[in-house]
Coordinates of N, CA and C in Angstrom, one line a residue:
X1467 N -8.1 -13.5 -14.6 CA -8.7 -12.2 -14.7 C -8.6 -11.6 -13.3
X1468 N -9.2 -12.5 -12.0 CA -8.8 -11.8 -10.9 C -7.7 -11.7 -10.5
X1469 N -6.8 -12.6 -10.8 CA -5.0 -12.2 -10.7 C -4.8 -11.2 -11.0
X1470 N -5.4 -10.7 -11.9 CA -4.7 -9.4 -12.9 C -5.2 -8.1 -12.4
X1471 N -6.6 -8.2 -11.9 CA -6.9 -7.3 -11.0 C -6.5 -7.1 -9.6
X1472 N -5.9 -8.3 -8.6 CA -5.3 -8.3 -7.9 C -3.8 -7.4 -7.7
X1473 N -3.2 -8.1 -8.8 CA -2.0 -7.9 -9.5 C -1.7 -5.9 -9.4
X1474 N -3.3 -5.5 -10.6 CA -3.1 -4.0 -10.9 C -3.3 -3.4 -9.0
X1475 N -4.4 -3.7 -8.3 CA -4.6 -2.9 -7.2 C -3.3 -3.2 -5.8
X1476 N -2.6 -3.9 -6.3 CA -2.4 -4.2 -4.6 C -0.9 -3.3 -5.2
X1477 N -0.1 -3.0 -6.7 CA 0.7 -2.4 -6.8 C 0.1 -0.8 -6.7
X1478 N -1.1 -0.5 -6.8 CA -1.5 0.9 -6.8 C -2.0 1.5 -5.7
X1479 N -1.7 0.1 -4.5 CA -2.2 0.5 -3.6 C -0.1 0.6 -2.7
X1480 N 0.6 -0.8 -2.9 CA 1.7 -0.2 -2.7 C 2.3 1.0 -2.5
X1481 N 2.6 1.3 -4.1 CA 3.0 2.4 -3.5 C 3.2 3.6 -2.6
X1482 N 1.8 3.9 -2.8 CA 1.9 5.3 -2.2 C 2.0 4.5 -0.5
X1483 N 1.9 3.4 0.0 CA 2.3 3.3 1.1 C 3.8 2.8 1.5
X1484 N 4.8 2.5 0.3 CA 5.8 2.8 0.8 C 6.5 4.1 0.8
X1485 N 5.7 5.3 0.3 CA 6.3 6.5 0.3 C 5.4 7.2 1.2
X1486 N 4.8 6.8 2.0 CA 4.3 7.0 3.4 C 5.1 6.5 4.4
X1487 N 5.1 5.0 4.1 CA 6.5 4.6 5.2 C 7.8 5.3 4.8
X1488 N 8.2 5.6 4.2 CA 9.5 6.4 3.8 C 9.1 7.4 4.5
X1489 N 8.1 8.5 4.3 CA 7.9 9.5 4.8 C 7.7 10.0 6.5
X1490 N 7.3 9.0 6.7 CA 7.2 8.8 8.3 C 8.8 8.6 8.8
X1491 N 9.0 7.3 8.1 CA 10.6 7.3 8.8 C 11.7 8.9 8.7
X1492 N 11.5 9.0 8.0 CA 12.4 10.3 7.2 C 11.9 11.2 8.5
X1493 N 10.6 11.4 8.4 CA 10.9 12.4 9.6 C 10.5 12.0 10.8
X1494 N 10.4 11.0 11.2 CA 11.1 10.4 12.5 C 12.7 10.6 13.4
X1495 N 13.0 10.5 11.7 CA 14.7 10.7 12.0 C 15.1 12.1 12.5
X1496 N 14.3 12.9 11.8 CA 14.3 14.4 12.0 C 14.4 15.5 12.7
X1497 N 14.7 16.3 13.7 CA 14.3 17.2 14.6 C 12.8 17.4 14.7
X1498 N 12.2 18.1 13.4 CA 10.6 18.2 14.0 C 10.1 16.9 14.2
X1499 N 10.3 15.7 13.6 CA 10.0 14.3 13.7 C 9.9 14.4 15.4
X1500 N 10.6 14.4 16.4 CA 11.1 14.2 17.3 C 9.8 14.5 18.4
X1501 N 9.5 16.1 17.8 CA 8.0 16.2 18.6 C 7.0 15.5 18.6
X1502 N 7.0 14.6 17.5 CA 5.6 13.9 17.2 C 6.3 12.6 16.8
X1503 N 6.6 12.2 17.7 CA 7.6 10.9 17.6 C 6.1 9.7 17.7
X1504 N 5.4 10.3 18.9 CA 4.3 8.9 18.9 C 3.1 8.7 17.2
X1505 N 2.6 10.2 17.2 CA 1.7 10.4 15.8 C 2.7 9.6 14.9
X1506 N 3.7 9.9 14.5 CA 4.6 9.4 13.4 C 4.8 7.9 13.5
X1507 N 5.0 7.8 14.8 CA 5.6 5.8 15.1 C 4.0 5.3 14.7
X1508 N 3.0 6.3 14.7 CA 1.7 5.0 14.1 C 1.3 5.2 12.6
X1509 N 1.8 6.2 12.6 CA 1.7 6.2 10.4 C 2.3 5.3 10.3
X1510 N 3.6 5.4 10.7 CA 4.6 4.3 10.5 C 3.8 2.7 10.5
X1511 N 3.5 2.6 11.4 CA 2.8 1.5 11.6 C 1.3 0.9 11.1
X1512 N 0.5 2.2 10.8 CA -0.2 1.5 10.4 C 0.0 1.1 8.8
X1513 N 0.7 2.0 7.8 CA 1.4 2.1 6.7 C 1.8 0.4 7.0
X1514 N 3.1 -0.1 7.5 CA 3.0 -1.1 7.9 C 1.8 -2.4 7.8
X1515 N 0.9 -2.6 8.5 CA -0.4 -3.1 8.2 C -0.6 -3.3 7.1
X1516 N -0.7 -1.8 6.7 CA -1.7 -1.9 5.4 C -0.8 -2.8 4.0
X1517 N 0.3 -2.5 4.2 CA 1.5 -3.2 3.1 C 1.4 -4.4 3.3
X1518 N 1.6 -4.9 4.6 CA 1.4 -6.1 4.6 C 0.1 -6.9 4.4
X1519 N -1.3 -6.1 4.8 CA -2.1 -7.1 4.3 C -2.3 -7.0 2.8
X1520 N -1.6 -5.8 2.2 CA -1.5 -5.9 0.5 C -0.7 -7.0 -0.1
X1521 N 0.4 -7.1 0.5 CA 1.2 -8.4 0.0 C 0.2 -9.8 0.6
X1522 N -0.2 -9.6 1.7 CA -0.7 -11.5 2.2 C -2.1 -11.4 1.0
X1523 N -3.1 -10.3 0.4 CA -4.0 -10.7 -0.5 C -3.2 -11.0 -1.8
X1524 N -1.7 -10.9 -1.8 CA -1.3 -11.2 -3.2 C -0.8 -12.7 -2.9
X1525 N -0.4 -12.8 -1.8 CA -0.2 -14.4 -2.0 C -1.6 -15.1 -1.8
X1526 N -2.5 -14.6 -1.1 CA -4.0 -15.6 -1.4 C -3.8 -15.7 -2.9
X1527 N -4.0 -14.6 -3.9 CA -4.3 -14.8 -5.1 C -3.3 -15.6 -5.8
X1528 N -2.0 -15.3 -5.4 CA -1.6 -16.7 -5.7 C -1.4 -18.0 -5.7
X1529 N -1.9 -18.2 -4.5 CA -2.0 -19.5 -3.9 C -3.2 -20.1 -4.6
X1530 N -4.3 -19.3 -4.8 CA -5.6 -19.6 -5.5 C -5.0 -20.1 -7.5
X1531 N -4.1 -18.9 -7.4 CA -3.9 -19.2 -9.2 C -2.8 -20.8 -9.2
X1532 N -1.7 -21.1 -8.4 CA -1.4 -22.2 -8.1 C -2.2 -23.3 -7.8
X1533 N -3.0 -23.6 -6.9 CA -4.1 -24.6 -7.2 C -5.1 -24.8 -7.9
X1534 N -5.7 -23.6 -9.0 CA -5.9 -23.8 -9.9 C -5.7 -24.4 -11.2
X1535 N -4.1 -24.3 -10.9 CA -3.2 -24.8 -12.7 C -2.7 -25.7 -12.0
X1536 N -3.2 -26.3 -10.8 CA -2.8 -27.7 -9.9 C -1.0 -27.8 -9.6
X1537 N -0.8 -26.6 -9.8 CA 1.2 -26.7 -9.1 C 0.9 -26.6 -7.3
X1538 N 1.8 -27.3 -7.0 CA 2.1 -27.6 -5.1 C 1.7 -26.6 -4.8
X1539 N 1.6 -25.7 -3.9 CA 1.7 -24.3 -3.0 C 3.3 -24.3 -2.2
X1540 N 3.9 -23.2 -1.8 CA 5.1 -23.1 -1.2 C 4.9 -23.2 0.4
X1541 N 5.5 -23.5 0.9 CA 5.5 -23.7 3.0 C 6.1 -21.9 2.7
X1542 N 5.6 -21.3 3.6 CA 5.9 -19.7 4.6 C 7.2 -19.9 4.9
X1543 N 7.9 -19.0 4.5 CA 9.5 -18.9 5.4 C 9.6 -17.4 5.8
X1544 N 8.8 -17.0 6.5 CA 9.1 -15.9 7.3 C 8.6 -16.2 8.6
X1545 N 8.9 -15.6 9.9 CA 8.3 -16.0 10.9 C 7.4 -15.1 11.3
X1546 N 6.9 -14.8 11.8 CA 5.6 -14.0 13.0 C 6.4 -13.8 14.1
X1547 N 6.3 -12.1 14.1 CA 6.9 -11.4 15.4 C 5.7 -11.1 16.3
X1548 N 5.2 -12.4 17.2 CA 4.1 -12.1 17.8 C 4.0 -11.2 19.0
X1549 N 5.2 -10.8 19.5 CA 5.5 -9.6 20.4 C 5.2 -8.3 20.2
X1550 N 6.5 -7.9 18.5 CA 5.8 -6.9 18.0 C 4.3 -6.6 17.8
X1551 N 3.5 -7.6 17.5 CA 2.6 -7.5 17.0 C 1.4 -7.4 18.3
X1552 N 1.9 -7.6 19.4 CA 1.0 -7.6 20.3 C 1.1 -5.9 20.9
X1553 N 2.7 -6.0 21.0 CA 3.1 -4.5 21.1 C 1.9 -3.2 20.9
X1554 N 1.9 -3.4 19.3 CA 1.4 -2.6 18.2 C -0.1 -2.2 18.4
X1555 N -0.6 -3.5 19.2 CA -2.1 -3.6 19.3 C -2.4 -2.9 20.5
X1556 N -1.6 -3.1 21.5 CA -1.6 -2.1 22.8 C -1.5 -0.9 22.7
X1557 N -0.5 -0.5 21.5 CA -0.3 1.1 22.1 C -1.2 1.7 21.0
X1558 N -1.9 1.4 19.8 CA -2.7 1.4 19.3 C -4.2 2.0 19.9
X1559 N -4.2 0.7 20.3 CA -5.4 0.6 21.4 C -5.4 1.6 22.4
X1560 N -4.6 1.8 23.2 CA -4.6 2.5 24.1 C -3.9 4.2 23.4
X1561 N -3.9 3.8 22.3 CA -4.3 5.9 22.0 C -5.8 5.8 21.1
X1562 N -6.4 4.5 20.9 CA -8.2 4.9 20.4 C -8.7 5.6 21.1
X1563 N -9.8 6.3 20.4 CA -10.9 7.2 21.2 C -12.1 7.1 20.3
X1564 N -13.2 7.1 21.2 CA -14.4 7.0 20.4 C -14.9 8.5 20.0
X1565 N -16.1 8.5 19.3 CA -16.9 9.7 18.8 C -16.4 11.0 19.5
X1566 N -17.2 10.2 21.0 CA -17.0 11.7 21.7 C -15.1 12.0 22.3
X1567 N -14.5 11.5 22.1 CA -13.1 11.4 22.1 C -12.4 10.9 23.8
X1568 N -13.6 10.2 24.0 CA -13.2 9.2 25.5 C -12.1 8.3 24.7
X1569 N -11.3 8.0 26.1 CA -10.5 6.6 25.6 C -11.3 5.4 25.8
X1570 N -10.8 4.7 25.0 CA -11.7 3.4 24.8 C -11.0 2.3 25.5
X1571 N -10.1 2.8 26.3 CA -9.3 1.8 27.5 C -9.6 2.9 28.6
X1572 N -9.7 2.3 30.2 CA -9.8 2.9 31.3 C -8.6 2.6 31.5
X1573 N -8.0 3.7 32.5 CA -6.8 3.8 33.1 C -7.2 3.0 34.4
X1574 N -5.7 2.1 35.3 CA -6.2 1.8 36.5 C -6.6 -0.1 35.8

């Protein structure tokens, strides 16, 4: 039952973020893209995130429905781009701003 709810939400949540990621790249590529090259590279990215932690709650749920009907679990064959990923969290970070729209990193 929670598979299946897993199953219905993480495809209803899909989509519309690979047609956000589509949408961002698309006008990335673009001339007006060009102006807003940074705003766009973090749709892009956070779009990114969010896909991905949609697919890693769909392998918890399967991992859970496999140990439940007692079949093995699979070993990960992707790797971790912990560069990118450190990347992502810096420039991120460093365009946050709180309430009052201070940066939440000091320059220096």
């Amino acid at each position: 039952r929670r598979s299946t709810l897993v199953a219905m939400l993480s495809h209803e949540i899909r989509s519309p973020l690979h047609g956000m990621l589509g949408l961002a790249t698309a006008l990335l590529d673009s001339e007006a893209g060009k102006q807003m090259n940074r705003q766009l590279t973090m749709i892009r990215n956070c779009s990114s995130r969010l896909l991905d932690l949609v697919v890693n709650m769909m392998d918890v749920a399967q991992h859970e429905k496999r140990r439940l009907n007692g079949t093995p679990a699979e070993r990960p064959t992707t790797m971790v781009d912990v560069i990118a990923i450190i990347d992502e969290v810096v420039t991120m970070t460093s365009n946050a701003v709180d309430k009052m729209g201070r940066s939440l990193l000091r320059k220096g």
